[in-house]
Amino acid sequence: MKASDFLYHRPESVPQVLGLLRDYAGGARILAGGQSLMPMMNLRLWRPAALIDIGRIPDLERLEQKGDVTILGPRFPYWRIENDRVIAERLPLLARMVRKVGDRQVRNRGTIGGSLVQADPTGEMPLGTLILGATIHAESIRGRRAIPVEQYFLGSYATAIEPDEMLVAVEYPRHPAYFSFAEVNRRHNDFAVVSVAVAGDRAADGTWHNLRIGLGGVDETPVLALAAMRRGEGTLLQAPDIAQMGILAAEHIDPPDDFRASADYRRHLTRVHLTRVLGSMLASAGFREE
Amino acid sequence: MTVVHKTVMESGTAIGQALARKEDDRLLRGGGLYVDDACALRQFAMAVARCPFPHARIRHLDVRAAAALPGVVHILTGTEVQCLTNPITVLRPVPGAPMLPYYALAQEYALHEGHAVVSIVAQSRAVAEDAIELLEIDYEPLPHVTDMTRVLDPDAPVLHPQIMTSNLMASKTDYSGNPRAKLAEAALVDYDRFFVNRVAPLSMEPRGVLASWRSGARELDFRSSTQVPHLVRKQLAEALRLDEGAIRVVASDVGGAYGMKLGLFPEELLAAVHAMHLGHPVKWIEDRMEYFRASTHGRESFHDMTIGTDDQGRILAIINEYTNDIGAWNSPFGSSQLSSVTFTGPYHVPDAQVCRHVVLSNKTPIGAYRGYGQPEVNFAREVLLDRVARKLDISPLDIRRRNLLRPEDLPWRTPSGAVYDNGDYLRPLEMLAGATDYEAHFDRPRRPRADGRIVGIGLSSFVERTGYASARFLARRGSHFGAHESVTLRANRSGGIDLYTGVSTCGQGNETAFAQICAAVTGVHYDAIRVHAGDTAQSPLNTGAFASRTLIAAAGALKQAGDAFRDKTLRIAAMVLQISPEDLSIAKGLVHSVREPDRTITLVDVFNRAITGQGIPEGLEPGLETTAHFEPPEASFSFGSAAAVVAVDPETGDFDIERFVFVHDCGVAVNPLLVEGQVRGALVQGLGAALSEELRYDRETGQLINGSMMDYFALTCSDVPKIELMHTEIPSDVTTFGVRGVGEVGTIPPAAAVANALCDALRDYGVAFSALPLTPETVWRALQNVRNKGETP
């Protein structure tokens, strides 16, 4: 379990990173917290020709507030998502979900950018970012572009980021007023068997709007449960609504069948936990389930 | 519990005190000396190429490209290993089984994924791993069998066709009375097949070795992470065709062993061969990917268990026929045998029969693992006993009350010939019933709580065989080691004792326990006793740290050596003080008169006299050093009962263990902290195997599909339920100081306690469990099966 040979660079600025990325033409990887990258390299599953360590570049851990919008730098660490008061107020779903990421050691080093580039289909930050409808900003020598999160995850450990691009910022729009989250693990903070997150706003008449329902561990990428979202949008989320949303969500996924759980069981858990999570979101809005 | 630091020890008071462990100061400060902490000048690193297939013929092997890589210094293949070494011997062969020629590298055929094929030594581990990728190995995949229920099928490939005609290694039946006739009389006979999962012993420190060959002196210095340094030396001498005198094995701190590190492994032998060839030290440190494929696994078996009772639930007969799948080879120690010894458990069953089959499959070899057959059979028996109770409408508590052996039944001989020593098996069960308020708990209806969960309680009673009953017993079973332990006590000029033992320090607290007993016997202060453990060049020949046997045997050796040491100390002091030795005592670094405490001589003075031979009684040999070898006359049995309280979500099958209560007796506790540490550690391993651990092989490809720490679900500290411990302390009447072993007991009851609790919580559904591990999905499936049959309450 020793990595194969690679070159190591520690540039001082983002333009230098972009130059190196171009020079290696897809052969280089960016090193931030290293919590996913280093194990993959030590197992020799990934063999980058070079590592580009962005650890010394100033300003990549920034947290910007622009009206309702919150922007995180690529090296914004998990531990700050977990502990920062601004995050607790502005992105409470992420603060809640990050506690299910790895262990304390991983959270001390891992970063939001690293997690989104890794794109683990069971990952908490990818799912949370999807639910919150964020925009991913990527930059290369060719220029800068904004990728809506719905178009960002392309497959298991695959994203829309091109080999010469660097993820430079994650932009979160206004956070919905209510949210809830549940995750099933085989053991404490293991990869999710199934994770379910919901968020939405409630109008004065009690109807729910901007509903977002996301599922992790049930497909190649984190997914939005679109049919269930449509079914719930504008309703009071009464018991029959919720029951049907659970069924719809379970019908529209293609969960893996592996030693963590069977596809059947993941489908079942998705239905049960979506109904429970919706129930707890309702409860957080002052409603009690009948 | 109070931890006593630096207590001033009075003679005879050290046994039973919760002294802080001698080992902890260095271990907690990062000052332990594990194999990888030891470095030799100009050492090389070794890596091993392993077969990726479960069964393959090596058609062609070309190492030239690997050998040409800069930094590579030596390569070994199966051919060279066959010339340079003998097959690795087995310390505890399966009685009646053929001897398999287990070479350190595969000979033409590789028999499991992970089977070592080539070993490479280079300037660094990274270079050695680079070289592995340059090997050209042409494998011809062959049909394989990994399912233990299929290995004896007519179309199953035979793993060792040169030696055997099937994959059956051996079968052995033991019985007492007439169990078949008793079953015919029984009011109720219940039967099931129980599957026990293949698990990883998971030591924190992986295996490792640093081998150095001093060619001028013709001496092999061999640092190994092992629990049996003297036995590794024996096996090394046999495999390397060297005199034992040329080999020194040192095990300093060992980061957990659990039965897995019980003997010589192929990689260790390879490191020695490389080192002897190169004249340079060679280090091999196992990584976790190798660990899961090449360190021995534990447990895998299935048990066909039958219990017959009368209409009051009194057991009339137990018959257990079981199969141990030991993988592709004998492990260095041999596969588990204790299912045959303890299959009747703590119960009064005069008529019983057990039949054991040992079979081979294309998987990593199975070795000893904490419990060694006892957790396996306990799961089968205790789960089936609960089913019998339910069918007879007797509570699980009452059926155990009715069948537990009574003090007057002991000593009790089981069908295998083992003899349970004295004890009171009912007392832990009654304490457990009280602590859990069992009867009230059991009588409550099983309705969901406000959180939707249904609560249930399950029991599991057990015995643990600790230690071996004499070398005669072992000889009859063909074991290549004795039952004894040994110790040397040597006075030093500082007034203390250097204590030498071959028992290596694996985390069990041997240094603490040995020093406590030595202090109690000699009167020399605990802090003045330095334990030197695990070095074959220093310690007297011994057996090793396994089978919960260390203290059973070592307590006697410490007593004998300590008494002799004390006698000689007092004789010298008596001459100086002009007081008869009977009127002298040792405490606080002094020998003093019992009647006139002011008349004293320091131990420093006495020991210096002995060491120089100046000023000692006429005719007395100089020196103050005693050695004793003690052979225990019998094994001792620990016993007890455990309970789990679970809360199950019937919608998802998810469950929590809300209480786990464990009541047991390990005789006199030399140090309650060590007892607690051993029990808790073993319980975590037992719970892990019960709840989530399982090494899974893909049936199609024959490959291990979850062989990494990422995918193997060992419990983390956040997953372990709160554990409540209680003890009774009935001195064993067959051991020195009344101790019983305690090393493995915690692995035994958890699986059955949890399974029984789940069945109890879901009793209105009528679910049953007969396979491990017990995952939430298992529970959900059991509930789904019942629901699909339309039997939902």
PDB file of C-alpha atoms in Angstrom, chain B residues 62 68 165 182 361 390 493 647:
ATOM      1  CA  ASP B  62       9.240 -14.483 -15.192  1.00  0.00           C
ATOM      2  CA  ALA B  68      16.113  -5.318 -13.225  1.00  0.00           C
ATOM      3  CA  THR B 165      -9.213 -37.729  -2.502  1.00  0.00           C
ATOM      4  CA  LYS B 182     -32.706 -40.397  24.979  1.00  0.00           C
ATOM      5  CA  SER B 361     -11.929 -24.640   0.662  1.00  0.00           C
ATOM      6  CA  ARG B 390     -40.786 -21.047  23.696  1.00  0.00           C
ATOM      7  CA  ARG B 493      22.082  -5.099  42.741  1.00  0.00           C
ATOM      8  CA  ALA B 647     -35.056  -2.255  20.899  1.00  0.00           C
TER       9      ALA B 647
END
